[in-house]
XYZ file of C-alpha atoms in Angstrom:
455
model
C -0.244 -0.297 -0.034
C 2.735 2.513 0.720
C 5.751 3.815 -1.985
C 9.017 1.693 -1.041
C 11.652 4.024 -1.849
C 14.468 3.863 0.068
C 16.445 6.557 -1.311
C 13.666 9.100 0.034
C 16.116 9.741 3.273
C 15.794 13.241 3.789
C 12.461 12.707 5.188
C 11.523 12.665 8.971
C 11.349 8.808 10.699
C 9.286 9.733 13.368
C 5.301 11.263 13.923
C 5.607 12.474 17.621
C 2.997 15.061 19.060
C 3.285 18.500 17.251
C 1.692 20.043 21.063
C 4.597 21.443 23.557
C 3.672 18.774 26.234
C 2.589 16.388 24.351
C 4.332 13.436 24.963
C 2.137 11.575 22.382
C 4.472 9.007 19.599
C 2.645 6.503 17.228
C 2.718 3.167 18.125
C 0.984 -0.631 17.895
C -1.957 0.052 19.725
C -2.586 3.670 19.649
C -5.627 4.800 19.357
C -6.761 8.160 17.753
C -10.221 9.421 15.860
C -11.770 7.270 14.828
C -7.816 4.506 14.300
C -6.490 1.551 16.135
C -2.534 1.712 14.932
C -1.688 -1.907 13.856
C 1.610 -1.675 12.705
C 4.792 0.330 10.667
C 4.070 -0.627 7.599
C 7.610 1.573 6.365
C 8.641 4.741 4.527
C 7.256 6.257 1.563
C 7.366 9.544 -0.308
C 5.307 10.588 2.606
C 7.038 9.253 5.486
C 6.090 6.840 7.792
C 3.071 5.134 6.687
C 1.357 2.286 8.979
C -1.371 0.479 9.080
C -4.684 0.341 11.193
C -8.497 -0.728 11.893
C -10.727 1.800 11.135
C -13.181 1.570 14.275
C -15.896 3.286 12.394
C -16.214 1.195 9.381
C -14.705 -2.647 10.220
C -11.853 -2.727 7.889
C -7.767 -2.065 7.897
C -6.956 0.789 5.666
C -3.688 2.877 5.466
C -2.564 5.834 6.926
C -0.592 7.928 5.187
C 1.060 10.657 7.264
C 2.754 14.512 5.356
C 5.875 15.214 6.390
C 5.597 16.982 9.398
C 8.117 20.072 7.995
C 4.758 20.951 4.758
C 2.897 21.506 7.372
C 3.643 24.567 8.655
C 3.072 26.233 5.885
C -0.626 26.923 4.730
C 0.494 27.944 1.004
C 1.831 23.777 0.582
C -0.969 22.602 2.660
C -3.497 23.503 0.632
C -1.219 22.236 -2.651
C -2.009 19.055 -0.973
C -5.304 19.730 -0.738
C -6.210 19.858 -4.368
C -4.004 17.019 -4.393
C -6.346 15.197 -2.278
C -9.102 15.487 -4.170
C -7.847 15.111 -7.796
C -6.521 12.045 -6.725
C -9.524 10.927 -4.654
C -11.523 11.353 -7.916
C -9.963 8.719 -9.646
C -12.496 5.107 -9.419
C -10.342 2.526 -10.973
C -10.830 -1.226 -10.420
C -6.769 -0.920 -10.290
C -6.425 2.429 -8.644
C -6.530 2.189 -4.831
C -8.656 4.741 -3.214
C -7.487 7.865 -1.146
C -10.004 8.223 1.482
C -10.009 10.791 2.974
C -7.580 13.390 4.331
C -7.470 13.954 7.953
C -5.964 16.725 10.775
C -5.107 14.843 14.233
C -4.212 17.637 17.142
C -0.128 15.844 17.665
C -0.663 13.904 14.726
C -0.763 16.508 12.572
C -2.654 16.064 8.442
C -2.886 11.730 7.090
C -4.087 10.405 4.539
C -6.736 7.018 5.116
C -6.359 5.411 2.299
C -7.791 1.326 1.107
C -4.986 -1.503 2.464
C -4.478 -4.013 0.278
C -3.323 -7.597 1.841
C -0.248 -7.553 -1.135
C 2.580 -7.221 -1.482
C 4.693 -4.660 -3.786
C 6.165 -5.780 -7.368
C 9.599 -4.798 -6.388
C 9.634 -7.543 -3.392
C 7.782 -9.838 -5.477
C 10.979 -9.639 -8.353
C 13.259 -9.755 -6.005
C 11.732 -13.536 -5.318
C 11.327 -13.908 -8.756
C 14.264 -12.703 -10.653
C 12.538 -11.776 -13.842
C 9.274 -13.176 -15.332
C 7.794 -14.523 -18.479
C 6.351 -12.142 -20.891
C 2.754 -13.909 -20.576
C 3.437 -12.863 -16.632
C 4.556 -9.254 -17.276
C 1.706 -8.893 -19.241
C -1.232 -9.485 -17.081
C 1.212 -7.154 -14.173
C 1.233 -4.421 -17.225
C -1.979 -4.448 -18.545
C -4.160 -3.608 -15.534
C -1.565 -0.588 -14.758
C -1.419 0.510 -17.877
C -5.362 0.412 -18.316
C -5.391 2.287 -14.478
C -2.956 5.290 -16.063
C -5.114 5.073 -18.975
C -8.048 5.621 -16.718
C -6.203 9.170 -15.078
C -5.031 10.150 -18.401
C -8.613 10.605 -19.971
C -9.132 12.822 -15.959
C -6.095 15.372 -16.923
C -4.557 13.012 -13.868
C -0.929 12.200 -14.570
C 0.707 9.450 -12.257
C 4.631 10.357 -12.583
C 5.080 7.879 -10.270
C 5.300 4.610 -11.970
C 8.081 2.072 -10.592
C 7.850 -1.763 -8.229
C 7.338 -0.406 -4.832
C 3.894 1.960 -6.153
C 2.166 -1.426 -8.449
C 0.708 -3.842 -5.682
C 0.214 -7.559 -6.867
C -2.264 -9.906 -4.538
C -2.003 -13.512 -4.265
C -4.179 -16.377 -3.387
C -2.850 -18.334 -0.777
C -1.474 -21.702 0.159
C -3.041 -24.349 2.437
C -0.587 -22.683 4.615
C -1.496 -18.816 4.286
C 1.765 -18.658 2.624
C 1.501 -16.314 -0.906
C 1.055 -18.656 -4.030
C 2.698 -16.382 -7.039
C 0.975 -18.531 -9.491
C -2.034 -16.958 -8.258
C -2.037 -13.515 -9.279
C -5.362 -12.238 -8.127
C -5.106 -8.899 -8.821
C -2.903 -5.400 -9.189
C -3.361 -2.080 -7.585
C -1.406 0.599 -8.457
C -0.700 3.827 -5.729
C 0.704 6.794 -4.571
C -1.043 8.714 -8.306
C 0.873 12.516 -7.273
C 1.678 12.158 -3.701
C 4.596 10.743 -3.373
C 5.576 14.407 -6.237
C 3.867 16.405 -4.118
C 5.816 15.967 -0.339
C 8.966 16.473 -2.775
C 8.012 19.783 -4.462
C 6.738 20.801 -0.871
C 9.831 19.375 0.443
C 12.436 21.872 -2.060
C 10.453 24.741 -1.880
C 10.251 24.786 2.121
C 13.646 23.468 2.812
C 15.713 25.009 0.144
C 17.771 21.856 0.142
C 16.543 20.129 -3.788
C 14.832 17.368 -4.228
C 13.875 14.957 -7.221
C 10.425 17.322 -8.321
C 8.773 14.111 -9.762
C 9.591 10.245 -11.014
C 12.462 7.740 -9.465
C 15.773 8.242 -10.805
C 16.372 5.240 -12.974
C 12.434 5.772 -13.916
C 11.859 8.938 -15.227
C 11.899 10.302 -17.861
C 13.966 12.391 -20.709
C 11.321 15.655 -19.684
C 10.909 14.585 -15.827
C 15.415 14.492 -15.938
C 14.750 18.495 -17.882
C 12.610 19.374 -15.815
C 9.942 20.202 -18.798
C 6.408 19.613 -18.996
C 5.148 16.090 -18.550
C 1.776 13.905 -19.918
C 0.465 10.861 -20.133
C 3.324 10.493 -22.493
C 5.609 10.139 -18.942
C 4.343 7.681 -17.617
C 4.282 5.789 -21.024
C 7.509 6.384 -21.035
C 8.477 5.394 -17.113
C 5.452 2.342 -17.573
C 8.385 0.701 -20.583
C 10.898 1.379 -18.123
C 8.846 -0.711 -15.221
C 7.989 -3.517 -18.283
C 11.423 -3.675 -20.203
C 12.688 -4.747 -16.318
C 9.674 -7.245 -15.028
C 11.425 -9.219 -18.428
C 15.175 -8.525 -17.857
C 15.687 -8.975 -13.827
C 17.521 -5.467 -14.598
C 16.758 -1.737 -15.291
C 17.228 -0.262 -18.769
C 20.432 2.294 -17.902
C 22.057 1.841 -13.569
C 24.515 4.716 -12.048
C 24.868 5.332 -9.273
C 25.814 8.594 -10.793
C 23.442 10.663 -11.259
C 25.370 12.095 -13.928
C 25.938 9.138 -16.056
C 21.957 7.810 -15.826
C 21.430 11.465 -16.725
C 22.854 11.005 -20.327
C 21.787 7.443 -20.327
C 18.543 8.598 -20.695
C 19.219 11.254 -22.965
C 21.474 9.703 -24.976
C 22.087 6.005 -24.850
C 19.914 3.374 -26.636
C 18.407 0.646 -24.402
C 19.951 -2.932 -25.773
C 17.785 -5.088 -26.523
C 16.448 -8.249 -24.983
C 17.980 -11.238 -27.015
C 15.707 -14.077 -25.697
C 12.371 -11.878 -26.903
C 10.992 -11.886 -29.928
C 11.406 -8.832 -31.930
C 8.432 -7.291 -31.648
C 9.019 -6.713 -27.891
C 12.650 -5.132 -28.406
C 10.740 -2.700 -31.218
C 6.949 -2.324 -28.566
C 9.654 -1.532 -25.777
C 11.915 0.982 -27.336
C 8.589 2.851 -28.965
C 7.536 3.264 -24.963
C 11.308 4.212 -23.878
C 11.691 6.871 -27.165
C 13.693 10.037 -25.951
C 11.097 12.042 -28.032
C 7.554 11.598 -26.378
C 6.127 12.430 -30.402
C 7.237 9.409 -31.747
C 5.528 7.124 -28.112
C 2.957 5.257 -28.185
C -0.585 7.443 -27.799
C -2.504 5.277 -25.380
C -0.010 2.935 -22.636
C -2.887 -0.175 -24.041
C -2.015 1.222 -26.990
C 2.016 0.454 -26.043
C 0.585 -2.743 -24.082
C -1.110 -4.321 -26.984
C 1.766 -4.029 -29.374
C 3.794 -5.645 -26.316
C 1.348 -8.606 -26.793
C 1.887 -8.788 -30.406
C 1.529 -12.189 -31.467
C 0.637 -13.185 -27.546
C -2.030 -11.202 -27.724
C -4.371 -14.972 -28.176
C -2.452 -16.940 -26.007
C -2.882 -13.426 -23.222
C -6.932 -13.207 -24.076
C -7.217 -17.319 -22.839
C -4.955 -16.914 -19.539
C -6.907 -14.126 -19.299
C -10.520 -16.343 -19.629
C -9.191 -19.091 -18.304
C -8.261 -16.902 -14.780
C -12.000 -15.530 -14.836
C -13.388 -19.287 -14.707
C -10.666 -20.404 -12.377
C -11.958 -16.696 -9.786
C -15.475 -18.193 -10.514
C -15.030 -21.701 -9.315
C -13.389 -21.051 -6.339
C -15.943 -18.200 -5.564
C -18.535 -21.026 -6.370
C -15.828 -23.958 -4.232
C -15.868 -21.590 -1.232
C -20.078 -21.179 -0.971
C -21.100 -24.652 -0.681
C -17.296 -24.564 1.365
C -19.594 -22.125 3.843
C -22.815 -24.162 2.945
C -21.439 -27.493 4.339
C -19.402 -25.792 7.068
C -22.763 -24.245 8.549
C -25.057 -27.278 8.012
C -22.444 -29.132 9.832
C -22.918 -26.861 12.271
C -26.072 -27.206 12.908
C -26.153 -30.592 13.563
C -23.524 -29.867 16.051
C -26.136 -27.956 17.946
C -29.007 -29.580 17.032
C -29.066 -33.132 16.600
C -32.686 -35.276 15.548
C -34.049 -38.713 15.210
C -31.448 -39.938 11.829
C -34.468 -41.145 10.143
C -35.675 -37.829 9.569
C -34.732 -36.262 6.951
C -33.112 -33.260 6.550
C -34.836 -29.733 5.243
C -33.700 -29.271 1.585
C -31.824 -32.947 1.266
C -33.983 -34.666 -1.441
C -32.123 -37.272 -1.482
C -33.263 -38.058 1.673
C -36.706 -37.147 1.160
C -36.888 -40.472 -0.704
C -35.626 -42.572 1.358
C -37.748 -42.060 4.003
C -40.827 -41.790 1.796
C -40.146 -45.202 0.600
C -39.938 -46.291 3.886
C -43.225 -45.130 4.794
C -44.520 -46.167 1.925
C -43.617 -49.798 2.719
C -44.489 -49.121 5.790
C -47.934 -48.419 4.776
C -48.575 -51.666 2.604
C -46.975 -53.950 5.288
C -50.520 -52.734 7.365
C -52.260 -53.534 5.238
C -54.687 -56.125 5.210
C -53.427 -58.812 2.606
C -55.330 -58.933 -0.230
C -56.721 -63.090 -1.619
C -57.650 -63.525 -5.883
C -61.391 -64.110 -5.890
C -62.908 -67.895 -5.064
C -62.847 -69.365 -9.167
C -58.769 -67.428 -9.458
C -55.916 -70.172 -8.946
C -53.002 -69.526 -5.769
C -50.688 -66.960 -7.750
C -47.316 -68.469 -5.643
C -44.633 -65.613 -6.526
C -47.488 -63.229 -3.019
C -48.327 -65.598 -1.857
C -52.273 -65.247 -2.427
C -54.822 -67.695 -2.554
C -58.278 -68.551 -3.215
C -60.508 -68.016 -0.227
C -62.597 -70.979 -0.926
C -59.390 -73.228 0.034
C -59.668 -71.039 2.775
C -62.454 -72.131 4.808
C -61.790 -75.800 3.826
C -59.343 -75.578 6.145
C -61.916 -75.914 9.765
C -63.398 -78.922 8.867
C -60.042 -80.763 7.372
C -58.705 -79.849 11.298
C -61.525 -81.837 12.544
C -61.527 -84.431 10.542
C -57.587 -85.385 10.346
C -58.811 -85.152 14.568
C -61.124 -88.283 14.701
C -58.688 -90.350 13.873
C -56.395 -89.063 16.697
C -52.759 -88.116 17.105
C -53.665 -84.509 15.859
C -51.136 -82.903 18.162
C -48.282 -84.238 16.473
C -49.445 -83.970 13.611
C -49.797 -80.444 14.425
C -46.323 -80.366 15.848
C -44.829 -80.772 13.491
C -46.320 -78.953 11.129
C -46.726 -75.317 13.161
C -44.158 -75.636 16.401
C -45.323 -77.191 19.793
C -47.053 -74.053 21.159
C -48.973 -73.347 18.250
C -50.412 -76.837 16.921
C -51.213 -77.712 21.175
C -53.638 -74.353 20.726
C -54.556 -74.872 17.411
C -55.656 -78.515 18.585
C -57.718 -77.104 21.630
C -59.901 -75.034 19.451
C -60.854 -78.232 17.253
C -61.686 -80.229 20.977
C -63.693 -77.245 21.784
C -65.778 -77.553 19.049
C -63.787 -73.829 17.590
C -62.593 -75.239 14.092
C -64.219 -72.767 11.938
C -61.959 -70.107 13.776
C -59.661 -71.911 12.417
C -60.281 -69.761 8.927
C -60.223 -66.077 10.949
C -56.624 -67.132 12.383
C -54.746 -68.836 9.821
C -52.768 -66.638 8.262
C -51.231 -67.136 4.412
C -47.707 -68.519 5.765
C -49.122 -70.956 8.407
C -51.633 -71.705 5.355
C -48.162 -72.424 3.510
C -46.386 -74.192 6.351
C -49.821 -76.400 5.902
C -49.203 -77.039 1.966
C-alpha cells in the first residue's frame, strides 16, 4: 500500500506529537480519531505509513502522514489538499482509493487509503528476478488501464516504479502466498510523492527530485520540462523492460551518467524476447515523446503481439478459475453451516433434513413400504388360482381348513401332526380349538404363512 522508496532519507522517520508538552507517539495499539494503529508498514514518499483498523467502518486501512515540515506552511498544505481532491475523484478497479485527508491535533495531517493485502512488485521481483512475457503482461495491463483512465481525467502519476504497484496473490493452505495465482493488481501513490517532493524542495530550499524515481524517469522529467500522459508511458516501458530482463535498462550510481544514458543512449535489445517486444519497448521509451504510443494500452497491445491470443485465453481461464473458486468457497461455507447446525441441533437420523431431496426420497420409500405392510393381505377371488409369487390363494381353499382339521382329529394323533407342522405351542393351540368345537374359527386366525407351512 506504500511506495518502498528507500532512497528518500531526508524525510521524517517518526510521527510524534506536534503539541508542546505532549508525549504522544504513534505506535502499535495507539488509538486516535476512529482508528487503532496495528503496525508500521514502512516509509514512503510521504514519510511513515501505518496499518490501522478503522473502528467505524470495521476495515483495515493505511494511514500516510504528511511530512512535518510541510504542515506548518499553509500554502503547501493547500497544494496537498488540491492533490488529494484530484486523486480522491479517481474510481478505477486497479487504482487504490484515497479515502480521506484528515488532521489530528497531536499527529497532524494524514491521508487514509484503502489497505491492499498484497506485496509490492519490487518484493516479487526480488523473489523471481525476472518473469516470462505472459506473466509480465498480466501485471502490466491492469497498470496500463489504470493509467489511461487517470490520463483521461488529466491526472498524471509521475512515479511509476515497482514500489508503487501492489500485487495480490492467492494463498496456500499454510497461509503463504501462491505466486502462481495472481488475483489483483493495484496502482498506488498517484502524484502524492511528487507533490511532497516539490513541497519539501520549496520549504527546505534543498533540491529534491521534483517527480519520479531516477532510473524510471523520462528525459522530460530529468530536464524539468512539462509532463503529460506519455511521461507515465516511458516509466511503464522501463518497468516492462525490468520485468522481462531482470534489470533496469540504465543503471548508474552517478546522476550525471544516468542522465546521459536516459537522454542519449538506446536500451540494449532483449535477446531472449521476440522482435515485436523489443520494437514496442523502444517506442515506449523513445527519447522524443511524440514518437511514443498514443496510450499505455496501445503500448501493451503492441507488447502482446502474437501472444495476444494466449494472453486473452489465459485471462479467460483465470476468470473461470476465480468463478470456480468463489463457487467452491460458497459451497464450503454452506456445508460448514449445515455441519454446525447438526452439531447444535442433533435429530433422529431416520428423519430427513430439510432440503435433502435424496433423503426425502428414501424416507418416502420406507414410509410407503410400512403403510403397505399394515394393510390386510389381499386375496384373489375364489375362482382364481393360487399365485405362488404373491402368496395369494383362494378363499374357498382357506375355508376348508376347519373341516379338514376336524376330520384329522377324528382319527387321533392330531397333536403330534400339528406340532410337527406348526411347532409345539401353535399346534397345541389349534388342537384346543378343535377339541372345543371352534374349528370354524381357524379360517379367521390362519394367515397365508400358516397355510404355506400346512401345504
